[in-house]
Amino acid sequence: MAKDVIIACDFASGEETLAFLDRFAGEKPFVKIGMELFYAEGPQIVRQIKDRGHRIFLDLKLHDIPNTVKKAMRVLSGLDVDLVNLHAAGTRAMMEAALEGLTRPDGTRPLLIAVTQLTSTDQAALERELLIPRPMEEVVLAYARNASAAGLDGVVCSPLEAGRVHEACGAGFLTVTPGVRFADGDSGDQKRVATPARARELGSDYIVVGRPITRAADPLEAYRRCVKEFLA
Ligand code: C5P
């Protein structure tokens, strides 16, 4: 898959999301549908956006016992999405079960990636709340190796970790990176951030950009700026 910018459509309703996508006229950006929108509107919103010609990353971050995740992934494989995810913290057994569930009878399946550590988690929270007394990068790389060993296609990680993930898991192992901010923008709750240009230099395959585009005065202009900086 070629490198691209994915817009995180973190809206509360389908109406708001479709109105937002209407602003992109002829352009069909790759979009991410997350929990908020999916829980509000259900699978119908996925079909509607797909019918408009967008590629879709369904970001539901599954994390449960292997059998439950396998069955949930079987349901999601019936939706024509391009990319889905889960938490690598669910263990290798859960990731293998997920892949099994996701694979359709004809052998095709959406790409499956794992969340390593959320980009909103910092070293202090890792140690004090998750009780993982190791450097963040080491944790991210270990989780990425587990995902790769389970047969997944890549990970969600910070752009700052993309290069090391590729070194550890291979150039073809996808790095999908949120935590992207324009140099002159607000970082909000994201702690480990990079600009689109820096994310490119660091080796990100896909950048996931939400508020810098969705909350921009001119989202289409912000999206184009992002694409230009990232794909330059
Ligand atoms: O608005 P912002 O650009 O921060 O949006 C980033 C998106 O990426 C959000 O939808 C968030 O849930 C998601 N995400 C993240 N960090 C991860 C995984 C997903 O920020 N590790």
Short mmCIF file of C-alpha atoms in Angstrom, two decimals, residues 27-201:
data_model
loop_
_atom_site.label_atom_id
_atom_site.label_comp_id
_atom_site.label_asym_id
_atom_site.label_seq_id
_atom_site.Cartn_x
_atom_site.Cartn_y
_atom_site.Cartn_z
CA GLU A 27 -11.29 14.17 -3.34
CA LYS A 28 -11.79 10.88 -1.56
CA PRO A 29 -9.53 10.89 1.47
CA PHE A 30 -8.80 7.69 3.39
CA VAL A 31 -10.90 8.05 6.56
CA LYS A 32 -10.75 6.58 10.02
CA ILE A 33 -14.02 5.72 11.76
CA GLY A 34 -13.54 5.39 15.49
CA MET A 35 -15.56 4.24 18.47
CA GLU A 36 -17.57 7.42 18.92
CA LEU A 37 -19.06 7.38 15.44
CA PHE A 38 -19.38 3.61 15.18
CA TYR A 39 -21.17 3.30 18.52
CA ALA A 40 -23.47 6.18 17.61
CA GLU A 41 -24.40 5.04 14.12
CA GLY A 42 -23.51 1.37 13.81
CA PRO A 43 -22.27 -0.46 10.71
CA GLN A 44 -24.54 1.55 8.42
CA ILE A 45 -22.22 4.58 8.58
CA VAL A 46 -19.34 2.38 7.42
CA ARG A 47 -21.36 1.24 4.38
CA GLN A 48 -22.45 4.80 3.58
CA ILE A 49 -18.90 6.16 3.63
CA LYS A 50 -17.63 3.18 1.64
CA ASP A 51 -20.37 3.73 -0.97
CA ARG A 52 -19.07 7.28 -1.40
CA GLY A 53 -15.74 5.81 -2.49
CA HIS A 54 -13.55 6.32 0.57
CA ARG A 55 -11.09 3.79 1.92
CA ILE A 56 -11.82 3.08 5.58
CA PHE A 57 -9.73 2.36 8.66
CA LEU A 58 -12.18 1.02 11.26
CA ASP A 59 -10.48 1.93 14.52
CA LEU A 60 -12.30 -0.08 17.20
CA LYS A 61 -9.17 -1.27 19.05
CA LEU A 62 -10.49 -4.69 20.04
CA HIS A 63 -9.14 -6.20 23.26
CA ASP A 64 -10.84 -9.25 24.83
CA ILE A 65 -10.34 -13.00 25.15
CA PRO A 66 -9.23 -14.65 21.88
CA ASN A 67 -12.54 -16.36 21.13
CA THR A 68 -14.57 -13.16 21.56
CA VAL A 69 -12.18 -11.16 19.39
CA LYS A 70 -12.19 -13.86 16.72
CA LYS A 71 -15.99 -13.78 16.51
CA ALA A 72 -16.13 -9.99 16.52
CA MET A 73 -13.53 -9.87 13.73
CA ARG A 74 -15.64 -12.32 11.72
CA VAL A 75 -18.50 -9.81 11.85
CA LEU A 76 -16.21 -6.92 10.91
CA SER A 77 -14.83 -8.85 7.92
CA GLY A 78 -18.34 -8.64 6.45
CA LEU A 79 -17.98 -4.85 6.30
CA ASP A 80 -15.93 -3.80 3.33
CA VAL A 81 -13.24 -1.94 5.27
CA ASP A 82 -9.57 -1.66 4.37
CA LEU A 83 -7.92 -1.61 7.77
CA VAL A 84 -8.96 -2.72 11.29
CA ASN A 85 -7.12 -2.88 14.60
CA LEU A 86 -6.79 -4.34 18.08
CA HIS A 87 -4.60 -3.86 21.14
CA ALA A 88 -1.34 -5.82 21.07
CA ALA A 89 -1.68 -6.00 24.87
CA GLY A 90 -4.34 -8.67 24.24
CA THR A 91 -1.46 -11.12 23.59
CA ARG A 92 -0.27 -13.09 20.61
CA ALA A 93 -3.01 -15.71 21.06
CA MET A 94 -5.63 -12.98 20.75
CA MET A 95 -3.97 -11.51 17.66
CA GLU A 96 -3.78 -14.91 15.95
CA ALA A 97 -7.45 -15.55 16.73
CA ALA A 98 -8.33 -12.13 15.35
CA LEU A 99 -6.60 -12.89 12.04
CA GLU A 100 -8.44 -16.16 11.79
CA GLY A 101 -11.78 -14.47 12.38
CA LEU A 102 -11.03 -11.69 9.95
CA THR A 103 -10.14 -13.96 7.03
CA ARG A 104 -13.13 -14.45 4.72
CA PRO A 105 -13.99 -17.84 3.19
CA ASP A 106 -12.34 -16.73 -0.10
CA GLY A 107 -9.06 -16.00 1.73
CA THR A 108 -9.26 -12.20 1.49
CA ARG A 109 -9.29 -9.93 4.55
CA PRO A 110 -8.84 -6.30 5.60
CA LEU A 111 -5.37 -5.38 6.82
CA LEU A 112 -4.97 -5.88 10.56
CA ILE A 113 -2.76 -3.71 12.72
CA ALA A 114 -2.11 -3.54 16.46
CA VAL A 115 -2.03 -0.61 18.85
CA THR A 116 1.24 -0.79 20.77
CA GLN A 117 0.93 2.00 23.36
CA LEU A 118 -1.49 4.89 22.91
CA THR A 119 0.30 8.08 21.92
CA SER A 120 -1.42 9.78 24.85
CA THR A 121 0.44 7.49 27.29
CA ASP A 122 3.77 8.79 28.51
CA GLN A 123 6.63 7.11 30.36
CA ALA A 124 5.27 8.15 33.78
CA ALA A 125 1.84 6.59 33.14
CA LEU A 126 3.49 3.47 31.70
CA GLU A 127 5.46 2.96 34.91
CA ARG A 128 3.09 4.24 37.58
CA GLU A 129 -0.28 3.14 36.23
CA LEU A 130 0.39 0.22 33.88
CA LEU A 131 3.25 -1.03 36.08
CA ILE A 132 5.56 -1.53 33.10
CA PRO A 133 8.99 -0.39 34.35
CA ARG A 134 10.66 -0.32 30.92
CA PRO A 135 11.47 2.46 28.45
CA MET A 136 8.47 3.25 26.21
CA GLU A 137 10.44 2.45 23.06
CA GLU A 138 11.38 -1.00 24.32
CA VAL A 139 7.74 -1.73 25.15
CA VAL A 140 6.52 -0.52 21.76
CA LEU A 141 9.12 -2.62 19.92
CA ALA A 142 8.35 -5.74 21.93
CA TYR A 143 4.62 -5.35 21.24
CA ALA A 144 5.36 -4.75 17.54
CA ARG A 145 7.44 -7.94 17.38
CA ASN A 146 4.57 -9.87 18.97
CA ALA A 147 2.16 -8.46 16.39
CA SER A 148 4.54 -9.37 13.57
CA ALA A 149 5.03 -12.89 14.94
CA ALA A 150 1.24 -13.30 15.10
CA GLY A 151 1.07 -12.47 11.37
CA LEU A 152 -0.37 -8.95 11.60
CA ASP A 153 0.32 -6.35 8.91
CA GLY A 154 1.62 -3.58 11.12
CA VAL A 155 1.14 -1.42 14.17
CA VAL A 156 -0.26 1.88 15.30
CA CYS A 157 2.57 3.78 16.95
CA SER A 158 4.01 7.23 17.38
CA PRO A 159 5.88 8.60 14.35
CA LEU A 160 8.88 8.80 16.70
CA GLU A 161 8.92 4.97 16.82
CA ALA A 162 8.28 4.21 13.13
CA GLY A 163 11.94 3.79 12.15
CA ARG A 164 12.74 1.41 14.99
CA VAL A 165 9.58 -0.62 14.27
CA HIS A 166 10.69 -1.03 10.64
CA GLU A 167 14.19 -2.07 11.79
CA ALA A 168 12.70 -4.65 14.15
CA CYS A 169 9.87 -5.99 11.97
CA GLY A 170 10.87 -5.21 8.39
CA ALA A 171 10.26 -2.40 5.91
CA GLY A 172 7.00 -3.96 4.74
CA PHE A 173 5.50 -3.97 8.25
CA LEU A 174 3.14 -1.00 8.29
CA THR A 175 3.50 1.88 10.70
CA VAL A 176 0.27 3.83 11.07
CA THR A 177 0.97 6.90 13.14
CA PRO A 178 -1.34 9.29 14.99
CA GLY A 179 0.10 12.08 17.11
CA VAL A 180 0.67 14.32 14.10
CA ARG A 181 0.57 18.07 14.47
CA PHE A 182 1.47 21.02 12.25
CA ALA A 183 4.52 22.94 13.46
CA ASP A 184 2.31 25.95 14.24
CA GLY A 185 -0.55 23.88 15.74
CA ASP A 186 -1.84 22.87 19.18
CA SER A 187 -0.83 19.40 20.42
CA GLY A 188 -3.91 18.92 22.66
CA ASP A 189 -3.75 15.64 24.65
CA GLN A 190 -1.18 14.02 22.35
CA LYS A 191 2.22 13.73 24.01
CA ARG A 192 4.51 12.10 21.47
CA VAL A 193 3.95 14.23 18.36
CA ALA A 194 5.63 14.99 15.02
CA THR A 195 4.81 17.18 12.03
CA PRO A 196 3.70 15.49 8.76
CA ALA A 197 7.12 16.19 7.22
CA ARG A 198 8.96 14.74 10.21
CA ALA A 199 6.65 11.69 10.20
CA ARG A 200 7.68 11.11 6.58
CA GLU A 201 11.37 11.41 7.44
#
